[in-house]
Short mmCIF file of C-alpha atoms and ligand atoms in Angstrom, two decimals:
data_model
loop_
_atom_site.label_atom_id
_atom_site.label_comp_id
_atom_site.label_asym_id
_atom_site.label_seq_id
_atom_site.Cartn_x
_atom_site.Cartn_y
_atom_site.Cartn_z
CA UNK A 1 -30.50 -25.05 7.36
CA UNK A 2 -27.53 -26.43 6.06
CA UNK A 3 -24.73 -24.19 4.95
CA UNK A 4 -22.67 -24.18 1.08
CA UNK A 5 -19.65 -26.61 0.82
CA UNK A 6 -16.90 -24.42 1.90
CA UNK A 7 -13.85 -24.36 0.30
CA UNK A 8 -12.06 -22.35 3.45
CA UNK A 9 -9.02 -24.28 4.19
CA UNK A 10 -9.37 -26.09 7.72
CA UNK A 11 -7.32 -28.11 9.61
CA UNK A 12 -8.46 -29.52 12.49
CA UNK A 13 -5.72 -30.70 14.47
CA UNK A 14 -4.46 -27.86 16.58
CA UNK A 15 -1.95 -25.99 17.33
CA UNK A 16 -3.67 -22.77 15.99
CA UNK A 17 -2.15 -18.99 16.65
CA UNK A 18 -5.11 -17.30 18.46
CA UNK A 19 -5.15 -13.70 17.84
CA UNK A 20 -4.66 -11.81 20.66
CA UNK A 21 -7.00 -10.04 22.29
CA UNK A 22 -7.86 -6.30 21.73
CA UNK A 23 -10.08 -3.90 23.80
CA UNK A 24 -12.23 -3.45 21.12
CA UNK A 25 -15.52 -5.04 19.46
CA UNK A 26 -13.92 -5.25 15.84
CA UNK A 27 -10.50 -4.88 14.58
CA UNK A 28 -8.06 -5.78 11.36
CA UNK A 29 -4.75 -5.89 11.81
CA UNK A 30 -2.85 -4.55 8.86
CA UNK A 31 0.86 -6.09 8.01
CA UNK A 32 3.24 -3.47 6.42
CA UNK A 33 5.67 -5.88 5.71
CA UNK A 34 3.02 -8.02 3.88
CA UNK A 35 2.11 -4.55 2.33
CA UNK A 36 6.15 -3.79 1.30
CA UNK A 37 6.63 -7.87 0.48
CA UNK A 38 3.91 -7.35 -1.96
CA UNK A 39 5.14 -4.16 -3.38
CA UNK A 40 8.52 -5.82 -3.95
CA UNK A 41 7.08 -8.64 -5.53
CA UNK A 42 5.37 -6.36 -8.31
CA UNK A 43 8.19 -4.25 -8.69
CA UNK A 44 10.02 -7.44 -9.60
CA UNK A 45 7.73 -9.25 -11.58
CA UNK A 46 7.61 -5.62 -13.84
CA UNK A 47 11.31 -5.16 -14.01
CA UNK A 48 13.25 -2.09 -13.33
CA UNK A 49 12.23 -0.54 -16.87
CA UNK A 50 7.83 -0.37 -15.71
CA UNK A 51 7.09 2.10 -12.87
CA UNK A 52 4.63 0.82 -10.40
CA UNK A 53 2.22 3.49 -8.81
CA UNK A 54 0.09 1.42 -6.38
CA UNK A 55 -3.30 2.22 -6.15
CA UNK A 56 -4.49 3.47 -2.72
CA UNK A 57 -7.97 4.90 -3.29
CA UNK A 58 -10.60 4.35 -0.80
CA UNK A 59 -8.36 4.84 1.70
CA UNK A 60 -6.15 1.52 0.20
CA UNK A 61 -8.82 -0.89 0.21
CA UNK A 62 -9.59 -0.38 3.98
CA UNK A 63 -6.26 -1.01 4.73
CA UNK A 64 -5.76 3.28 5.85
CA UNK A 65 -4.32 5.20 3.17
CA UNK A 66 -2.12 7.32 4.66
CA UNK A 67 -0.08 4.15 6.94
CA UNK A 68 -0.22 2.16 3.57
CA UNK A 69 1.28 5.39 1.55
CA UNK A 70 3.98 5.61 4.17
CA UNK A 71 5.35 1.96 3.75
CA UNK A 72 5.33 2.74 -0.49
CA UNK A 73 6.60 5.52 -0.09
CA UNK A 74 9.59 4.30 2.28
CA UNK A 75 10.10 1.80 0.04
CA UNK A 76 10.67 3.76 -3.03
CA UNK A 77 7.06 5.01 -4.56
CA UNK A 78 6.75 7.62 -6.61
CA UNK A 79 3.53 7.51 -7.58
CA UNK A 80 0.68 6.93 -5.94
CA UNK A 81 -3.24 6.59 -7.49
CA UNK A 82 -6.52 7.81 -6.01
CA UNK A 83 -9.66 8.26 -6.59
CA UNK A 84 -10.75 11.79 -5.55
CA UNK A 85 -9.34 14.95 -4.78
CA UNK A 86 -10.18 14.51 -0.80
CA UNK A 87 -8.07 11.29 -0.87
CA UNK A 88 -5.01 12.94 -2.54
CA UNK A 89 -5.40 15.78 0.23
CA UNK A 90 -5.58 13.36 3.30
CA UNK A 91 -2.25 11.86 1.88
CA UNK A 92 -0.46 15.25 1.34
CA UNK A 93 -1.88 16.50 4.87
CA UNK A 94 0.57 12.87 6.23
CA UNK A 95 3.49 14.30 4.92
CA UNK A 96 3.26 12.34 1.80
CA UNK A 97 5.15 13.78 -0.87
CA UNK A 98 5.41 11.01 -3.88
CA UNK A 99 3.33 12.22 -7.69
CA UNK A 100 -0.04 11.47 -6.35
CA UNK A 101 -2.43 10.66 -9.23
CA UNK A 102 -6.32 11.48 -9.22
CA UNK A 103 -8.08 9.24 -11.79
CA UNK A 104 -11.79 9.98 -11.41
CA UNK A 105 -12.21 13.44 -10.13
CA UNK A 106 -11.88 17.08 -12.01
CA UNK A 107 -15.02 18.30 -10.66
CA UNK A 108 -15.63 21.83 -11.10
CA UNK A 109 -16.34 21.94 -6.72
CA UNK A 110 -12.48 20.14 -5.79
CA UNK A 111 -10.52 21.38 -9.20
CA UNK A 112 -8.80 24.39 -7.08
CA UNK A 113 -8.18 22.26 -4.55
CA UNK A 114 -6.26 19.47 -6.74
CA UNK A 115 -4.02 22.07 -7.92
CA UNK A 116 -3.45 23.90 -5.03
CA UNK A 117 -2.19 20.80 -3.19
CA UNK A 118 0.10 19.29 -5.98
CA UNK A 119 -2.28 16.63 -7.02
CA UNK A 120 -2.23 15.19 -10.44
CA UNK A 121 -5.83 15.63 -12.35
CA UNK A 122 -6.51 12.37 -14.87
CA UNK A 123 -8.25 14.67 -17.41
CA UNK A 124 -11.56 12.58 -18.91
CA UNK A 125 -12.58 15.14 -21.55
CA UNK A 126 -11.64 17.88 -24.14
CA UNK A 127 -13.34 20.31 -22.70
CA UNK A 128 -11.72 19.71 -19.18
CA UNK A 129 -8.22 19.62 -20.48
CA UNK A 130 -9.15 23.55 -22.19
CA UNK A 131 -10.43 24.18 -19.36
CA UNK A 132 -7.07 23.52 -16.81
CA UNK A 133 -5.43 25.08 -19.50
CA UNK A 134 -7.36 28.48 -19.17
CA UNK A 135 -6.61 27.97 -15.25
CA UNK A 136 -3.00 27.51 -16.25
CA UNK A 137 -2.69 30.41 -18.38
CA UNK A 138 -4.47 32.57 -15.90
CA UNK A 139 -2.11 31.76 -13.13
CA UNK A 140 1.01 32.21 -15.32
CA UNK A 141 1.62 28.52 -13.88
CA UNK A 142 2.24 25.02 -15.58
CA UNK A 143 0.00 22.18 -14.77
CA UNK A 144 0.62 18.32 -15.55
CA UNK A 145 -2.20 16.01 -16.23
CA UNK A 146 -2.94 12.26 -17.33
CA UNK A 147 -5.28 12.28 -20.27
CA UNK A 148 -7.87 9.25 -20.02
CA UNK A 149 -8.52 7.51 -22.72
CA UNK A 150 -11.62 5.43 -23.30
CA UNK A 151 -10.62 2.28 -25.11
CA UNK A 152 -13.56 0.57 -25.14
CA UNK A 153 -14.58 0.61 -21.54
CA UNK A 154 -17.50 3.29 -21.93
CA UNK A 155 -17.16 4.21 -18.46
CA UNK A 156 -14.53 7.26 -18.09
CA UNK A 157 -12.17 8.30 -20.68
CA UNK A 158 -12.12 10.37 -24.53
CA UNK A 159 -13.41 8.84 -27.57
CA UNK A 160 -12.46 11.71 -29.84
CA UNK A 161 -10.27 10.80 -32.78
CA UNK A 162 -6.44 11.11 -32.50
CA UNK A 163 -6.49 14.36 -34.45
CA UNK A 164 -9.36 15.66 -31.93
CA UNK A 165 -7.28 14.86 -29.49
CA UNK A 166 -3.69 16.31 -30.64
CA UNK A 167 -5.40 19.46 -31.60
CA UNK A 168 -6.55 20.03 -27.98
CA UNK A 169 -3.35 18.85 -26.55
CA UNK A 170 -1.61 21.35 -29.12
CA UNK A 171 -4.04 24.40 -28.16
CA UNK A 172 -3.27 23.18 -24.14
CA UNK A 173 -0.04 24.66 -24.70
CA UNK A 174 0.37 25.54 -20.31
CA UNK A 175 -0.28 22.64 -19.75
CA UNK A 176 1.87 19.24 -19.88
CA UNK A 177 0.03 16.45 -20.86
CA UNK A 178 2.72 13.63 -19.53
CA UNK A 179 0.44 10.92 -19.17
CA UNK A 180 -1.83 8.75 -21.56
CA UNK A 181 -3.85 5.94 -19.98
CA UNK A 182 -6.66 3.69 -20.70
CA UNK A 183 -8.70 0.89 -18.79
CA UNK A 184 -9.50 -2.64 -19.47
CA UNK A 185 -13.12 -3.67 -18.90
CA UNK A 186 -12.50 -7.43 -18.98
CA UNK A 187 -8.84 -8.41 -18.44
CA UNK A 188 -9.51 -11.36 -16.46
CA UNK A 189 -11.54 -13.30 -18.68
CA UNK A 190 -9.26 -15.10 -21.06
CA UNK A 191 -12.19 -16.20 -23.25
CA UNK A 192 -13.05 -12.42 -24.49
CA UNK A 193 -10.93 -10.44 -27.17
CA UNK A 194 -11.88 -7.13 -25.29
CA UNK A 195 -8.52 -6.44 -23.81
CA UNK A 196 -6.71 -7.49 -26.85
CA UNK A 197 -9.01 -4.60 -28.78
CA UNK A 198 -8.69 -1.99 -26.15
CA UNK A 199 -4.76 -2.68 -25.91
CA UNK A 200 -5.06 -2.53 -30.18
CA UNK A 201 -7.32 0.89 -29.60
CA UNK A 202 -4.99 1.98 -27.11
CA UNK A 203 -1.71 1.91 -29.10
CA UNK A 204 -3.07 2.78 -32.33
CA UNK A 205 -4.09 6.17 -30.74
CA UNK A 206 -0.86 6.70 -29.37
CA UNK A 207 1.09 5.52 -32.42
CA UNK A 208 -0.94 8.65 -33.77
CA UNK A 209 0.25 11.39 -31.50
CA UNK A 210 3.67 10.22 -31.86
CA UNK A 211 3.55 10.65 -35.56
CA UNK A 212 2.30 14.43 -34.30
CA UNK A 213 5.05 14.98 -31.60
CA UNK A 214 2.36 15.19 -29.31
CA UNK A 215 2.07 11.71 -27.52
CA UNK A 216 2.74 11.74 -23.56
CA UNK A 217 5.92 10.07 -22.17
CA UNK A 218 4.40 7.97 -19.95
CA UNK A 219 1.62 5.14 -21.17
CA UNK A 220 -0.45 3.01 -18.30
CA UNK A 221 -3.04 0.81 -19.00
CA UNK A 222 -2.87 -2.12 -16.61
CA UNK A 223 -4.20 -3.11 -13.19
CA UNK A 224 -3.37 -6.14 -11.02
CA UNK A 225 -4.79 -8.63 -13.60
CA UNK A 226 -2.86 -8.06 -16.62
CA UNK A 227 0.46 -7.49 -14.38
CA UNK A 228 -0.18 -10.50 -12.54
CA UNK A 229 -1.01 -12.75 -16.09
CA UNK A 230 1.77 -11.52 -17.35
CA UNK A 231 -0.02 -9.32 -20.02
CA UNK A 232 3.70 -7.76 -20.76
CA UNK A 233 2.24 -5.57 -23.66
CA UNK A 234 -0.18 -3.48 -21.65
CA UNK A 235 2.77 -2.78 -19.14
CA UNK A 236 3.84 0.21 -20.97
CA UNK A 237 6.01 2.58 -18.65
CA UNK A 238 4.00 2.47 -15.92
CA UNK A 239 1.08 -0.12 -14.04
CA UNK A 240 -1.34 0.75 -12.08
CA UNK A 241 -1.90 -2.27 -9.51
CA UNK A 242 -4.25 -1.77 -6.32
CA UNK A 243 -5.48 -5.00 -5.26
CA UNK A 244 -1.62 -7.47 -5.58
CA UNK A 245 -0.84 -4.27 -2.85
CA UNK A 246 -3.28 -5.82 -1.01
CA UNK A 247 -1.89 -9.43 -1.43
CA UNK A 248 -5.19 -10.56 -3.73
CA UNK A 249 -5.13 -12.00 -7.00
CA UNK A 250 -8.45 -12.60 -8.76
CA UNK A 251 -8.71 -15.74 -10.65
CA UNK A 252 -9.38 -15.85 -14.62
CA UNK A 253 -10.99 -17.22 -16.90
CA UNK A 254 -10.55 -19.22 -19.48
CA UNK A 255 -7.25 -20.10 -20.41
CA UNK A 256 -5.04 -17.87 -18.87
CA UNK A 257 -1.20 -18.08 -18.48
CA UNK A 258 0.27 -18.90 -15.36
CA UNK A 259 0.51 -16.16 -12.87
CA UNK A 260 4.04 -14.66 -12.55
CA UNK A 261 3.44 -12.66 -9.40
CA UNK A 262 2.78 -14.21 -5.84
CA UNK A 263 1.13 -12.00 -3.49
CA UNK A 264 -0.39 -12.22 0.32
CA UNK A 265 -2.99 -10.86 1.75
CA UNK A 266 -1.80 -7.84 4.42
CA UNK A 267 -5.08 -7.48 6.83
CA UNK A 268 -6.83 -9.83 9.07
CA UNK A 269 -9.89 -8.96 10.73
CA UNK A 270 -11.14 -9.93 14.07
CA UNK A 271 -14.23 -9.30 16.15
CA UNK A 272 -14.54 -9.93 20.28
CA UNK A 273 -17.17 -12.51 21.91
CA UNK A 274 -19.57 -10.48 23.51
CA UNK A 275 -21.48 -13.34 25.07
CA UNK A 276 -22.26 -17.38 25.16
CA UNK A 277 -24.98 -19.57 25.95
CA UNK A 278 -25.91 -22.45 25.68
CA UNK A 279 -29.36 -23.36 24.01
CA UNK A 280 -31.13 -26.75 23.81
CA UNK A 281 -32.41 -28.62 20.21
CA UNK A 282 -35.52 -26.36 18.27
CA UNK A 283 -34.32 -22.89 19.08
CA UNK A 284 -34.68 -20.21 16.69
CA UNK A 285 -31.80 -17.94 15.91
CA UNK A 286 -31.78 -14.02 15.11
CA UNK A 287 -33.86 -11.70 12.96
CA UNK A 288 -36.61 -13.85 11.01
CA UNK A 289 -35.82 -17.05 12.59
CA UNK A 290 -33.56 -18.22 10.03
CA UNK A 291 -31.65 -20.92 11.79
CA UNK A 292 -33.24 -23.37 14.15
CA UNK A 293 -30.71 -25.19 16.57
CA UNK A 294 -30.69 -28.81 15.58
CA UNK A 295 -29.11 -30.31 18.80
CA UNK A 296 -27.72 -28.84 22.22
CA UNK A 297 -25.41 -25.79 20.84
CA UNK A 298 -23.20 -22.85 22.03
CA UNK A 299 -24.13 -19.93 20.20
CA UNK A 300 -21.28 -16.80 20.39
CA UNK A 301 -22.85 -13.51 20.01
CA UNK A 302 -19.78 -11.84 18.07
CA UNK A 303 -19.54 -7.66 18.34
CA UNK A 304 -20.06 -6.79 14.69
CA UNK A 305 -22.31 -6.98 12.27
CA UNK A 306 -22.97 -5.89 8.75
CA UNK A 307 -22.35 -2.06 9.77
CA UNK A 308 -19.09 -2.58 10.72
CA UNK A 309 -18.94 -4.65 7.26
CA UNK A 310 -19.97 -8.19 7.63
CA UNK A 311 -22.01 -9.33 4.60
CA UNK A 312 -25.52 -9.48 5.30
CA UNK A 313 -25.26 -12.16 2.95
CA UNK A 314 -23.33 -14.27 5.22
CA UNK A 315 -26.47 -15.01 7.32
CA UNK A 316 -26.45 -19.11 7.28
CA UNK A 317 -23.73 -19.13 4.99
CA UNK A 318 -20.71 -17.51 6.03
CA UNK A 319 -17.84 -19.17 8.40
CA UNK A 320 -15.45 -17.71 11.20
CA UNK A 321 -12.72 -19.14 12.93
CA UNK A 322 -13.03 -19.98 16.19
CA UNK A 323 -10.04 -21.34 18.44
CA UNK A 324 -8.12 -22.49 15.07
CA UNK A 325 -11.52 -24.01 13.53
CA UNK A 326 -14.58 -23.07 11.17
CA UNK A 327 -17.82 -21.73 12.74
CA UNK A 328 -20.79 -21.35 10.96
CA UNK A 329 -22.37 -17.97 11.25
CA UNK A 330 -25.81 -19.26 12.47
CA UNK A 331 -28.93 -16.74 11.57
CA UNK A 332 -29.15 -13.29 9.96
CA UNK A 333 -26.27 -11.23 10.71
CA UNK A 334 -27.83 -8.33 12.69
CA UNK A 335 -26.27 -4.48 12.28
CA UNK A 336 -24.20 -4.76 15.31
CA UNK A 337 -23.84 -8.82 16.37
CA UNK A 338 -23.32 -11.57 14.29
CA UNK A 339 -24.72 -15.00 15.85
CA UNK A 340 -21.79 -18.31 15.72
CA UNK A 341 -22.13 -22.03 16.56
CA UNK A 342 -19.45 -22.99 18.84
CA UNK A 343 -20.80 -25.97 20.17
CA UNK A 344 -17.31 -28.29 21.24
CA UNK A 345 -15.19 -24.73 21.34
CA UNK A 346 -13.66 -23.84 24.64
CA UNK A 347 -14.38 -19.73 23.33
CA UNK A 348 -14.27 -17.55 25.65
CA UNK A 349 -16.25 -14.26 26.30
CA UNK A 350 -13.20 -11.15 25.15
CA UNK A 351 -11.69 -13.53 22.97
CA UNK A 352 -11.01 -13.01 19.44
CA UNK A 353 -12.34 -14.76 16.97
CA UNK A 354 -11.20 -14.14 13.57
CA UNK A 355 -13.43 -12.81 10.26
CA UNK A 356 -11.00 -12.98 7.83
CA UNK A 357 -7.46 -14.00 7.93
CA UNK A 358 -5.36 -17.20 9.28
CA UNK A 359 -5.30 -18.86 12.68
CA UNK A 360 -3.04 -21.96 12.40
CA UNK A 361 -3.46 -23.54 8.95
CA UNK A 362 -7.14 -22.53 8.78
CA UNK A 363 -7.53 -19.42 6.81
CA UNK A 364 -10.26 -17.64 5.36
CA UNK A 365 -9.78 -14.77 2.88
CA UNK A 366 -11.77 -11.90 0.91
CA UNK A 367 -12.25 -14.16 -2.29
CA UNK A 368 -13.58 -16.92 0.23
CA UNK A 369 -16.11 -14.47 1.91
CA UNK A 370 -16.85 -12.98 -1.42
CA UNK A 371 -17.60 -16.48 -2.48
CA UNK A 372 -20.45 -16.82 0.34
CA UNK A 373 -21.64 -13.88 -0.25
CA UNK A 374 -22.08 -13.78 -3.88
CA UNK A 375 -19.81 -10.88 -4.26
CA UNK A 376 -16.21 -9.96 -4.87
CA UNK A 377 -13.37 -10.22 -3.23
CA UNK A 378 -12.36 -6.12 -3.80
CA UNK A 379 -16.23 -5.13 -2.61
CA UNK A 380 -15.71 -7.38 1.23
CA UNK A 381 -12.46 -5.03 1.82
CA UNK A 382 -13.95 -1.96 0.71
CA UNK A 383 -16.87 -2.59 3.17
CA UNK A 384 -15.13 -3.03 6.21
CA UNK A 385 -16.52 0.21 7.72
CA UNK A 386 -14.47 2.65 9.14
CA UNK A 387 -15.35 2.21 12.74
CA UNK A 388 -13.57 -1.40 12.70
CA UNK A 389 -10.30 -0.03 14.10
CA UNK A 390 -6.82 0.18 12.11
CA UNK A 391 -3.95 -1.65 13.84
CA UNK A 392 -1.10 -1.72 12.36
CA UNK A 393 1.73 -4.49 13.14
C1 PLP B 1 -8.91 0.77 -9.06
C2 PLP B 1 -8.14 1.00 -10.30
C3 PLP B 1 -6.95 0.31 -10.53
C4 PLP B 1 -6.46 -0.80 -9.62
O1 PLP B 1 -7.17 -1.97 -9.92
P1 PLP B 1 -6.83 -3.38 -9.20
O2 PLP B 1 -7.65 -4.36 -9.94
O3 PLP B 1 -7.24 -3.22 -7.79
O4 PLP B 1 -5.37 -3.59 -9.35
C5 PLP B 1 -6.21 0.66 -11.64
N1 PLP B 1 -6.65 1.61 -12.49
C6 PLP B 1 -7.81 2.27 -12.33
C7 PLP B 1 -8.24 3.29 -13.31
C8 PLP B 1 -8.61 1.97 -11.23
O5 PLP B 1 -9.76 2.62 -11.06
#
């Protein structure tokens, strides 16, 4: 079985930093200067004039919500985006107290909840922005909200007309409407005109409620990709970025201007040797017998597996490093273990090895695992499962 061309970088001439050791099976270490660094960096690329609200749903792409909040909100956050309602509570149970933004929630079950902790609703229909309106007038209270708008997405969002629209925002007269946003469907690929028509859809609508008095003060529409590719017209007053927090940059496509933003990844994950052997030429390897030895090889038994967030996919494909070097992941990665050739590694069982992340100049990253596994970058962080523990450094 022979594995892709890998496009990890390698060096082979040591020295390498080994990570250190940890008493447990699987760990990532989690950088909050590389976390701060990166917020800087977007908050300069932006300019003083954009606000940045960093994105830290699903509890910040792995990297723990509420230790990621506190390092944005140290450095000067005031806004922060989740997903859901239990999110937004988790970060206001910390201590947090930036705007904290919930962009695809409202349900009838967690609406009394959102308001009763302070939490910002992204309203995705008419009917929902009457309806925290009737909760607002029953309460004798005043309730803010971020109306969605659905620019040619089709996924969440209005598509009423702009008169639709400033009639209910009119007749929602407790509540204050601050925000209008939207969200691109395609804004990495440089070939399509999608973004270019949402962005026209986007403004037009807005360009409406102004003429009414009635548009919000504060316009977002962009993600990492259009602040990174410097899309400076969907900037607005405020971005929305989640994965440059992160220190990852997808590439585009097509012809795409040069980035302006340079950003580093913040987490490296590791996972312990649990045991070595040593097996002779023929052996089969792991669940199905995908990998037969093809010469006298160490095989390291690491202690993880694809529930702890290691793409199955990886099985035969994927690469660790190992002592400053690439090791292919031999076999099926199994729940639990994942099966290495170390063969010529002086490994140790306890050592580290690492999944993703740097040892010496040999690196491997989400986009590079994402790669092997035929999936994306944003999906390999968002799968490292929760019971990979959170260190922070
Ligand atoms: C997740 C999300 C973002 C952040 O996207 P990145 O590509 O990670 O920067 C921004 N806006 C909305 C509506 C999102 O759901």
């Amino acid at each position: 079985m022979k594995h892709p061309a890998s496009t990890a970088v390698e060096d082979r001439s040591p020295p390498y930093s080994p990570p250190t050791a940890m008493p447990y099976r699987s760990w990532v270490e989690v950088s909050r200067a590389q976390i701060a660094a990166n917020f800087e960096a977007i908050r300069s690329a932006v300019g003083p004039s954009v606000e940045v609200m960093p994105v830290v749903k699903a509890d910040a792409y792995r990297h723990g919500a509420v230790e990621v909040s506190r390092v944005l909100e140290a450095k000067g956050a005031r806004w922060l985006a989740v997903s859901n309602t239990e999110e937004g509570i988790a970060l206001r149970d910390a201590g947090i107290q930036a705007r904290i933004l919930v962009m695809a929630d409202f349900l009838p079950f967690t609406r009394e909840a959102m308001l009763a902790y302070d939490l910002t609703p992204v309203i995705h229909s008419l009917a929902d922005l009457a309806e925290l309106n009737r909760l607002a007038v029953t309460r004798s209270v005043r309730y803010r909200c971020h109306l969605k708008i659905d620019s040619g997405m089709g996924r969440l969002g209005v598509r009423n007309n702009a008169s639709e629209i400033a009639a209910s925002i009119r007749e929602a007269s407790e509540v204050e409407v601050e925000g209008l946003m939207t969200h691109f469907a395609s804004s990495a690929n440089y070939t399509s005109e999608q973004t270019d028509e949402q962005l026209e859809y986007f403004e037009q609508l807005a360009a409406e409620l102004r003429s009414a008095n009635l548009c919000p003060s504060v316009l977002h529409a962009s993600s990492t990709i259009p602040i990174a590719y410097g899309r400076t017209p969907a900037w607005k007053q405020m971005v929305r970025p989640g994965h440059a927090i992160y220190g990852y940059i997808s590439p585009a496509r097509g012809h795409a201007p040069p980035k302006i933003l340079q950003v580093k990844p913040a987490l490296s994950w590791r996972a312990t040797v649990l045991s070595l052997k040593d097996v002779p030429a023929g052996v089969l390897v792991g669940y199905g017998g995908m990998f037969r030895t093809e010469r006298l090889t160490r095989l390291a038994v690491l202690a993880a597996g694809y529930a702890d967030g290691i793409p199955h996919r990886l099985g035969n494909r994927g690469s660790v490093i190992v002592r400053g070097k690439l090791a292919p992941i031999v076999g099926a990665v199994s729940m639990d273990l994942t099966t290495v050739d170390v063969t010529g590694s002086e490994i140790k069982v306890g050592e580290a090895v690492t999944l993703l992340g740097r040892e010496g100049n040999t690196s491997i990253d989400a986009q590079q695992i994402a790669r092997w596994a035929g999936t994306i970058s944003y999906s390999v962080l968002c799968g490292i499962h929760a019971r990979v523990k959170r260190i922070y450094i």
